[in-house]
């Protein structure tokens, strides 16, 4: 059962990665060429800003859910210094539960909101795309983030990772090895 | 009553290590539900409308540009460049290290990464030239924190986004140029300290200036050094906005690293993009929720009320700055720069305006304070990074960093009470 979820997770992560690479490339080129054309030929693209902004939402939220897979979310405190090693996993599990509930709740609000925009048939100013298509990524990503936190919880329970946010620290030490 | 409960809940969440986005979400939801009008879907609307803030786009661009640059051998190039310029004079290698840290941190946008990249290369070199161990550790740990004052600076962009109000818009362009002189001033103070304390017992290996050497390293390093210049120049000549400057930075670093320096292969690019966007994703989620919370604060006029309350306690702007500096220094001990900007920036910014302090000047004060926070225990991240890469006890690192922290504090006092240091260039270009 666990395997099954893992393979779905990995497949979705692959899709996310493909989207991020394409999305960011398009975003960069659109902003860059808009600037170039505006300065060289006095004619930019009026749709450039809007397209870039919409891509930004998608890239931002997809990036956030991918970061969850790598356990890279920013935490403020230093629980590993405050709690003894034996208690820490339980604290982390409790935190996981909080994150899961809060994230699912915002996702629920998000779906409501998106349903509203869809009902009103709102479209964007320049490109004329229905806004709900742009917005749908917010609740969808939040749901994925929530379930990936369940995954983090399972891994903490199994002792595979030490705490929430450990991925970011690992990345930093890896960077040291690179240079 | 409820507002205290929210604060307590937030504090508990911080202590048990809850991700920042969840903490902010809890605060926002509770505030909207119990203190506001209970329209919770407004939160999603705010999160979505956040993208109307054009400068938000600059963050992923600058992150990617930084990642592209630092994947190459930029650290080595910067060090070689600085070394050929000043390495021959007494204390020259220390000055080299400061110079390299300053530019590497500006380009990479990360203070701890600077400690790692420049630190691992410069530490052995410094020891070899007879620099004291504690001096070398302290210098390399602290110099990287300068980067957030030199453009491009992501903390500055975030500050501009969350502290701006409709009445007082803080422009990223102004912040960028305002940071230049304070950044150079601190760099200069560190250099003076390094030369004065180290010139006696250190020796340079090639103790004469070699023009040939300089020519080679100039050619290798100049393309990296001028990135901040291109960004500032482009913004101030009116060619592009900060957001477009960021896109230009991506294209520029891409061309430089792939085609001119040939340090990275095109095949590696997707990996770099994925890495920086997932880093961006964590920030993005936090920022959009913080923006939503700020909307609530503004609507309920809470920053204004806080300012009135503050005015009833301290009377003069001078006193206000002392209080704020002490508060931010303490905060910096426990909070990283992003969290501090997002959580207390929106409260303190409007207060400063009430006291008649220029918002740009105040932003620079805020950022210098948080920069010191990289170096103060128990949560100064540079200390931990330095302790692990130099293989020294954390206590030793803290002690070694102390003189440099003092210099930064001295600079903070200068920057706080001489507004011209921050505002001189801004006014010149206005």
mmCIF file with all atom_site columns, N, CA and C in Angstrom, chain A residues 56, chain B residues 49-60 154-166 168-172 175 243 280 283-284 286-288 290-292 294-295 341-342 345-346:
data_model
loop_
_atom_site.group_PDB
_atom_site.id
_atom_site.type_symbol
_atom_site.label_atom_id
_atom_site.label_alt_id
_atom_site.label_comp_id
_atom_site.label_asym_id
_atom_site.label_entity_id
_atom_site.label_seq_id
_atom_site.pdbx_PDB_ins_code
_atom_site.Cartn_x
_atom_site.Cartn_y
_atom_site.Cartn_z
_atom_site.occupancy
_atom_site.B_iso_or_equiv
_atom_site.pdbx_formal_charge
_atom_site.auth_seq_id
_atom_site.auth_comp_id
_atom_site.auth_asym_id
_atom_site.auth_atom_id
_atom_site.pdbx_PDB_model_num
ATOM 1   N N  . UNK A 1 56  ? 3.666  32.702 -12.469 1.00 0.00 ? 56  UNK A N  1
ATOM 2   C CA . UNK A 1 56  ? 4.280  32.852 -11.148 1.00 0.00 ? 56  UNK A CA 1
ATOM 3   C C  . UNK A 1 56  ? 3.472  32.119 -10.070 1.00 0.00 ? 56  UNK A C  1
ATOM 4   N N  . UNK B 2 49  ? -4.492 37.525 -5.215  1.00 0.00 ? 49  UNK B N  1
ATOM 5   C CA . UNK B 2 49  ? -4.217 38.882 -5.699  1.00 0.00 ? 49  UNK B CA 1
ATOM 6   C C  . UNK B 2 49  ? -2.789 39.339 -5.407  1.00 0.00 ? 49  UNK B C  1
ATOM 7   N N  . UNK B 2 50  ? -2.077 38.559 -4.581  1.00 0.00 ? 50  UNK B N  1
ATOM 8   C CA . UNK B 2 50  ? -0.692 38.915 -4.269  1.00 0.00 ? 50  UNK B CA 1
ATOM 9   C C  . UNK B 2 50  ? 0.145  39.064 -5.533  1.00 0.00 ? 50  UNK B C  1
ATOM 10  N N  . UNK B 2 51  ? -0.210 38.286 -6.571  1.00 0.00 ? 51  UNK B N  1
ATOM 11  C CA . UNK B 2 51  ? 0.617  38.352 -7.787  1.00 0.00 ? 51  UNK B CA 1
ATOM 12  C C  . UNK B 2 51  ? 0.468  39.672 -8.516  1.00 0.00 ? 51  UNK B C  1
ATOM 13  N N  . UNK B 2 52  ? -0.525 40.481 -8.110  1.00 0.00 ? 52  UNK B N  1
ATOM 14  C CA . UNK B 2 52  ? -0.578 41.816 -8.694  1.00 0.00 ? 52  UNK B CA 1
ATOM 15  C C  . UNK B 2 52  ? 0.643  42.631 -8.293  1.00 0.00 ? 52  UNK B C  1
ATOM 16  N N  . UNK B 2 53  ? 1.306  42.180 -7.213  1.00 0.00 ? 53  UNK B N  1
ATOM 17  C CA . UNK B 2 53  ? 2.536  42.849 -6.826  1.00 0.00 ? 53  UNK B CA 1
ATOM 18  C C  . UNK B 2 53  ? 3.628  42.375 -7.768  1.00 0.00 ? 53  UNK B C  1
ATOM 19  N N  . UNK B 2 54  ? 3.950  43.253 -8.680  1.00 0.00 ? 54  UNK B N  1
ATOM 20  C CA . UNK B 2 54  ? 4.859  42.940 -9.761  1.00 0.00 ? 54  UNK B CA 1
ATOM 21  C C  . UNK B 2 54  ? 6.212  42.439 -9.267  1.00 0.00 ? 54  UNK B C  1
ATOM 22  N N  . UNK B 2 55  ? 6.720  43.045 -8.177  1.00 0.00 ? 55  UNK B N  1
ATOM 23  C CA . UNK B 2 55  ? 8.080  42.713 -7.737  1.00 0.00 ? 55  UNK B CA 1
ATOM 24  C C  . UNK B 2 55  ? 8.222  41.286 -7.220  1.00 0.00 ? 55  UNK B C  1
ATOM 25  N N  . UNK B 2 56  ? 7.095  40.652 -6.896  1.00 0.00 ? 56  UNK B N  1
ATOM 26  C CA . UNK B 2 56  ? 7.149  39.273 -6.421  1.00 0.00 ? 56  UNK B CA 1
ATOM 27  C C  . UNK B 2 56  ? 7.901  38.385 -7.411  1.00 0.00 ? 56  UNK B C  1
ATOM 28  N N  . UNK B 2 57  ? 7.700  38.681 -8.691  1.00 0.00 ? 57  UNK B N  1
ATOM 29  C CA . UNK B 2 57  ? 8.356  37.922 -9.754  1.00 0.00 ? 57  UNK B CA 1
ATOM 30  C C  . UNK B 2 57  ? 9.876  37.999 -9.677  1.00 0.00 ? 57  UNK B C  1
ATOM 31  N N  . UNK B 2 58  ? 10.379 39.081 -9.107  1.00 0.00 ? 58  UNK B N  1
ATOM 32  C CA . UNK B 2 58  ? 11.826 39.257 -9.072  1.00 0.00 ? 58  UNK B CA 1
ATOM 33  C C  . UNK B 2 58  ? 12.491 38.195 -8.198  1.00 0.00 ? 58  UNK B C  1
ATOM 34  N N  . UNK B 2 59  ? 11.737 37.680 -7.222  1.00 0.00 ? 59  UNK B N  1
ATOM 35  C CA . UNK B 2 59  ? 12.355 36.745 -6.281  1.00 0.00 ? 59  UNK B CA 1
ATOM 36  C C  . UNK B 2 59  ? 12.814 35.440 -6.960  1.00 0.00 ? 59  UNK B C  1
ATOM 37  N N  . UNK B 2 60  ? 11.911 34.749 -7.723  1.00 0.00 ? 60  UNK B N  1
ATOM 38  C CA . UNK B 2 60  ? 12.418 33.525 -8.359  1.00 0.00 ? 60  UNK B CA 1
ATOM 39  C C  . UNK B 2 60  ? 13.548 33.814 -9.343  1.00 0.00 ? 60  UNK B C  1
ATOM 40  N N  . UNK B 2 154 ? 17.252 39.702 -1.897  1.00 0.00 ? 154 UNK B N  1
ATOM 41  C CA . UNK B 2 154 ? 15.892 39.173 -1.777  1.00 0.00 ? 154 UNK B CA 1
ATOM 42  C C  . UNK B 2 154 ? 15.197 39.666 -0.498  1.00 0.00 ? 154 UNK B C  1
ATOM 43  N N  . UNK B 2 155 ? 15.893 39.721 0.652   1.00 0.00 ? 155 UNK B N  1
ATOM 44  C CA . UNK B 2 155 ? 15.215 40.292 1.829   1.00 0.00 ? 155 UNK B CA 1
ATOM 45  C C  . UNK B 2 155 ? 14.674 41.695 1.587   1.00 0.00 ? 155 UNK B C  1
ATOM 46  N N  . UNK B 2 156 ? 15.416 42.508 0.812   1.00 0.00 ? 156 UNK B N  1
ATOM 47  C CA . UNK B 2 156 ? 14.922 43.855 0.516   1.00 0.00 ? 156 UNK B CA 1
ATOM 48  C C  . UNK B 2 156 ? 13.637 43.811 -0.300  1.00 0.00 ? 156 UNK B C  1
ATOM 49  N N  . UNK B 2 157 ? 13.572 42.899 -1.263  1.00 0.00 ? 157 UNK B N  1
ATOM 50  C CA . UNK B 2 157 ? 12.362 42.785 -2.082  1.00 0.00 ? 157 UNK B CA 1
ATOM 51  C C  . UNK B 2 157 ? 11.177 42.408 -1.201  1.00 0.00 ? 157 UNK B C  1
ATOM 52  N N  . UNK B 2 158 ? 11.414 41.422 -0.314  1.00 0.00 ? 158 UNK B N  1
ATOM 53  C CA . UNK B 2 158 ? 10.329 40.985 0.558   1.00 0.00 ? 158 UNK B CA 1
ATOM 54  C C  . UNK B 2 158 ? 9.903  42.115 1.488   1.00 0.00 ? 158 UNK B C  1
ATOM 55  N N  . UNK B 2 159 ? 10.893 42.856 2.003   1.00 0.00 ? 159 UNK B N  1
ATOM 56  C CA . UNK B 2 159 ? 10.567 44.001 2.861   1.00 0.00 ? 159 UNK B CA 1
ATOM 57  C C  . UNK B 2 159 ? 9.667  44.984 2.116   1.00 0.00 ? 159 UNK B C  1
ATOM 58  N N  . UNK B 2 160 ? 10.064 45.305 0.884   1.00 0.00 ? 160 UNK B N  1
ATOM 59  C CA . UNK B 2 160 ? 9.278  46.263 0.098   1.00 0.00 ? 160 UNK B CA 1
ATOM 60  C C  . UNK B 2 160 ? 7.856  45.753 -0.123  1.00 0.00 ? 160 UNK B C  1
ATOM 61  N N  . UNK B 2 161 ? 7.718  44.447 -0.350  1.00 0.00 ? 161 UNK B N  1
ATOM 62  C CA . UNK B 2 161 ? 6.388  43.895 -0.606  1.00 0.00 ? 161 UNK B CA 1
ATOM 63  C C  . UNK B 2 161 ? 5.501  43.974 0.635   1.00 0.00 ? 161 UNK B C  1
ATOM 64  N N  . UNK B 2 162 ? 6.015  43.538 1.775   1.00 0.00 ? 162 UNK B N  1
ATOM 65  C CA . UNK B 2 162 ? 5.119  43.421 2.928   1.00 0.00 ? 162 UNK B CA 1
ATOM 66  C C  . UNK B 2 162 ? 4.997  44.695 3.765   1.00 0.00 ? 162 UNK B C  1
ATOM 67  N N  . UNK B 2 163 ? 5.973  45.591 3.677   1.00 0.00 ? 163 UNK B N  1
ATOM 68  C CA . UNK B 2 163 ? 5.889  46.779 4.523   1.00 0.00 ? 163 UNK B CA 1
ATOM 69  C C  . UNK B 2 163 ? 5.217  47.949 3.801   1.00 0.00 ? 163 UNK B C  1
ATOM 70  N N  . UNK B 2 164 ? 5.201  47.905 2.465   1.00 0.00 ? 164 UNK B N  1
ATOM 71  C CA . UNK B 2 164 ? 4.517  48.966 1.720   1.00 0.00 ? 164 UNK B CA 1
ATOM 72  C C  . UNK B 2 164 ? 3.044  49.027 2.088   1.00 0.00 ? 164 UNK B C  1
ATOM 73  N N  . UNK B 2 165 ? 2.527  50.251 2.227   1.00 0.00 ? 165 UNK B N  1
ATOM 74  C CA . UNK B 2 165 ? 1.086  50.430 2.368   1.00 0.00 ? 165 UNK B CA 1
ATOM 75  C C  . UNK B 2 165 ? 0.656  51.361 1.238   1.00 0.00 ? 165 UNK B C  1
ATOM 76  N N  . UNK B 2 166 ? -0.639 51.391 0.938   1.00 0.00 ? 166 UNK B N  1
ATOM 77  C CA . UNK B 2 166 ? -1.070 52.274 -0.156  1.00 0.00 ? 166 UNK B CA 1
ATOM 78  C C  . UNK B 2 166 ? -0.585 53.715 0.022   1.00 0.00 ? 166 UNK B C  1
ATOM 79  N N  . UNK B 2 168 ? 2.138  54.671 1.743   1.00 0.00 ? 168 UNK B N  1
ATOM 80  C CA . UNK B 2 168 ? 3.594  54.757 1.731   1.00 0.00 ? 168 UNK B CA 1
ATOM 81  C C  . UNK B 2 168 ? 4.178  53.587 0.960   1.00 0.00 ? 168 UNK B C  1
ATOM 82  N N  . UNK B 2 169 ? 4.336  53.765 -0.332  1.00 0.00 ? 169 UNK B N  1
ATOM 83  C CA . UNK B 2 169 ? 4.870  52.687 -1.146  1.00 0.00 ? 169 UNK B CA 1
ATOM 84  C C  . UNK B 2 169 ? 6.397  52.728 -1.072  1.00 0.00 ? 169 UNK B C  1
ATOM 85  N N  . UNK B 2 170 ? 6.978  51.593 -0.686  1.00 0.00 ? 170 UNK B N  1
ATOM 86  C CA . UNK B 2 170 ? 8.441  51.510 -0.634  1.00 0.00 ? 170 UNK B CA 1
ATOM 87  C C  . UNK B 2 170 ? 8.907  50.861 -1.928  1.00 0.00 ? 170 UNK B C  1
ATOM 88  N N  . UNK B 2 171 ? 9.745  51.570 -2.663  1.00 0.00 ? 171 UNK B N  1
ATOM 89  C CA . UNK B 2 171 ? 10.146 50.998 -3.950  1.00 0.00 ? 171 UNK B CA 1
ATOM 90  C C  . UNK B 2 171 ? 11.416 50.181 -3.793  1.00 0.00 ? 171 UNK B C  1
ATOM 91  N N  . UNK B 2 172 ? 11.409 49.030 -4.480  1.00 0.00 ? 172 UNK B N  1
ATOM 92  C CA . UNK B 2 172 ? 12.566 48.141 -4.420  1.00 0.00 ? 172 UNK B CA 1
ATOM 93  C C  . UNK B 2 172 ? 13.797 48.859 -4.977  1.00 0.00 ? 172 UNK B C  1
ATOM 94  N N  . UNK B 2 175 ? 15.334 50.967 -2.345  1.00 0.00 ? 175 UNK B N  1
ATOM 95  C CA . UNK B 2 175 ? 16.002 50.153 -1.334  1.00 0.00 ? 175 UNK B CA 1
ATOM 96  C C  . UNK B 2 175 ? 17.342 49.647 -1.839  1.00 0.00 ? 175 UNK B C  1
ATOM 97  N N  . UNK B 2 243 ? 11.923 44.008 -11.434 1.00 0.00 ? 243 UNK B N  1
ATOM 98  C CA . UNK B 2 243 ? 11.529 42.685 -11.891 1.00 0.00 ? 243 UNK B CA 1
ATOM 99  C C  . UNK B 2 243 ? 12.215 42.322 -13.193 1.00 0.00 ? 243 UNK B C  1
ATOM 100 N N  . UNK B 2 280 ? 12.175 28.687 -3.820  1.00 0.00 ? 280 UNK B N  1
ATOM 101 C CA . UNK B 2 280 ? 11.240 29.788 -4.021  1.00 0.00 ? 280 UNK B CA 1
ATOM 102 C C  . UNK B 2 280 ? 9.856  29.427 -3.493  1.00 0.00 ? 280 UNK B C  1
ATOM 103 N N  . UNK B 2 283 ? 9.304  30.005 0.111   1.00 0.00 ? 283 UNK B N  1
ATOM 104 C CA . UNK B 2 283 ? 9.179  31.439 0.380   1.00 0.00 ? 283 UNK B CA 1
ATOM 105 C C  . UNK B 2 283 ? 7.845  31.979 -0.105  1.00 0.00 ? 283 UNK B C  1
ATOM 106 N N  . UNK B 2 284 ? 7.448  31.549 -1.313  1.00 0.00 ? 284 UNK B N  1
ATOM 107 C CA . UNK B 2 284 ? 6.238  32.069 -1.949  1.00 0.00 ? 284 UNK B CA 1
ATOM 108 C C  . UNK B 2 284 ? 5.009  31.823 -1.090  1.00 0.00 ? 284 UNK B C  1
ATOM 109 N N  . UNK B 2 286 ? 4.861  31.321 2.071   1.00 0.00 ? 286 UNK B N  1
ATOM 110 C CA . UNK B 2 286 ? 4.926  32.169 3.263   1.00 0.00 ? 286 UNK B CA 1
ATOM 111 C C  . UNK B 2 286 ? 4.524  33.603 2.929   1.00 0.00 ? 286 UNK B C  1
ATOM 112 N N  . UNK B 2 287 ? 5.066  34.104 1.805   1.00 0.00 ? 287 UNK B N  1
ATOM 113 C CA . UNK B 2 287 ? 4.820  35.505 1.457   1.00 0.00 ? 287 UNK B CA 1
ATOM 114 C C  . UNK B 2 287 ? 3.345  35.760 1.161   1.00 0.00 ? 287 UNK B C  1
ATOM 115 N N  . UNK B 2 288 ? 2.712  34.869 0.385   1.00 0.00 ? 288 UNK B N  1
ATOM 116 C CA . UNK B 2 288 ? 1.307  35.143 0.044   1.00 0.00 ? 288 UNK B CA 1
ATOM 117 C C  . UNK B 2 288 ? 0.409  35.093 1.290   1.00 0.00 ? 288 UNK B C  1
ATOM 118 N N  . UNK B 2 290 ? 1.483  35.831 4.306   1.00 0.00 ? 290 UNK B N  1
ATOM 119 C CA . UNK B 2 290 ? 1.830  37.043 5.054   1.00 0.00 ? 290 UNK B CA 1
ATOM 120 C C  . UNK B 2 290 ? 1.132  38.264 4.463   1.00 0.00 ? 290 UNK B C  1
ATOM 121 N N  . UNK B 2 291 ? 1.030  38.313 3.135   1.00 0.00 ? 291 UNK B N  1
ATOM 122 C CA . UNK B 2 291 ? 0.354  39.434 2.489   1.00 0.00 ? 291 UNK B CA 1
ATOM 123 C C  . UNK B 2 291 ? -1.104 39.475 2.925   1.00 0.00 ? 291 UNK B C  1
ATOM 124 N N  . UNK B 2 292 ? -1.714 38.293 2.981   1.00 0.00 ? 292 UNK B N  1
ATOM 125 C CA . UNK B 2 292 ? -3.098 38.214 3.410   1.00 0.00 ? 292 UNK B CA 1
ATOM 126 C C  . UNK B 2 292 ? -3.255 38.727 4.849   1.00 0.00 ? 292 UNK B C  1
ATOM 127 N N  . UNK B 2 294 ? -1.284 40.862 6.302   1.00 0.00 ? 294 UNK B N  1
ATOM 128 C CA . UNK B 2 294 ? -1.061 42.307 6.272   1.00 0.00 ? 294 UNK B CA 1
ATOM 129 C C  . UNK B 2 294 ? -2.304 43.077 5.877   1.00 0.00 ? 294 UNK B C  1
ATOM 130 N N  . UNK B 2 295 ? -3.077 42.486 4.955   1.00 0.00 ? 295 UNK B N  1
ATOM 131 C CA . UNK B 2 295 ? -4.326 43.113 4.552   1.00 0.00 ? 295 UNK B CA 1
ATOM 132 C C  . UNK B 2 295 ? -5.233 43.280 5.757   1.00 0.00 ? 295 UNK B C  1
ATOM 133 N N  . UNK B 2 341 ? 11.218 39.883 8.950   1.00 0.00 ? 341 UNK B N  1
ATOM 134 C CA . UNK B 2 341 ? 10.640 40.869 8.035   1.00 0.00 ? 341 UNK B CA 1
ATOM 135 C C  . UNK B 2 341 ? 9.134  40.646 7.901   1.00 0.00 ? 341 UNK B C  1
ATOM 136 N N  . UNK B 2 342 ? 8.739  39.375 7.727   1.00 0.00 ? 342 UNK B N  1
ATOM 137 C CA . UNK B 2 342 ? 7.330  39.082 7.482   1.00 0.00 ? 342 UNK B CA 1
ATOM 138 C C  . UNK B 2 342 ? 6.471  39.329 8.714   1.00 0.00 ? 342 UNK B C  1
ATOM 139 N N  . UNK B 2 345 ? 8.045  43.334 10.472  1.00 0.00 ? 345 UNK B N  1
ATOM 140 C CA . UNK B 2 345 ? 8.217  44.446 9.530   1.00 0.00 ? 345 UNK B CA 1
ATOM 141 C C  . UNK B 2 345 ? 6.962  45.293 9.365   1.00 0.00 ? 345 UNK B C  1
ATOM 142 N N  . UNK B 2 346 ? 5.810  44.651 9.090   1.00 0.00 ? 346 UNK B N  1
ATOM 143 C CA . UNK B 2 346 ? 4.584  45.426 8.859   1.00 0.00 ? 346 UNK B CA 1
ATOM 144 C C  . UNK B 2 346 ? 4.129  46.223 10.077  1.00 0.00 ? 346 UNK B C  1
#
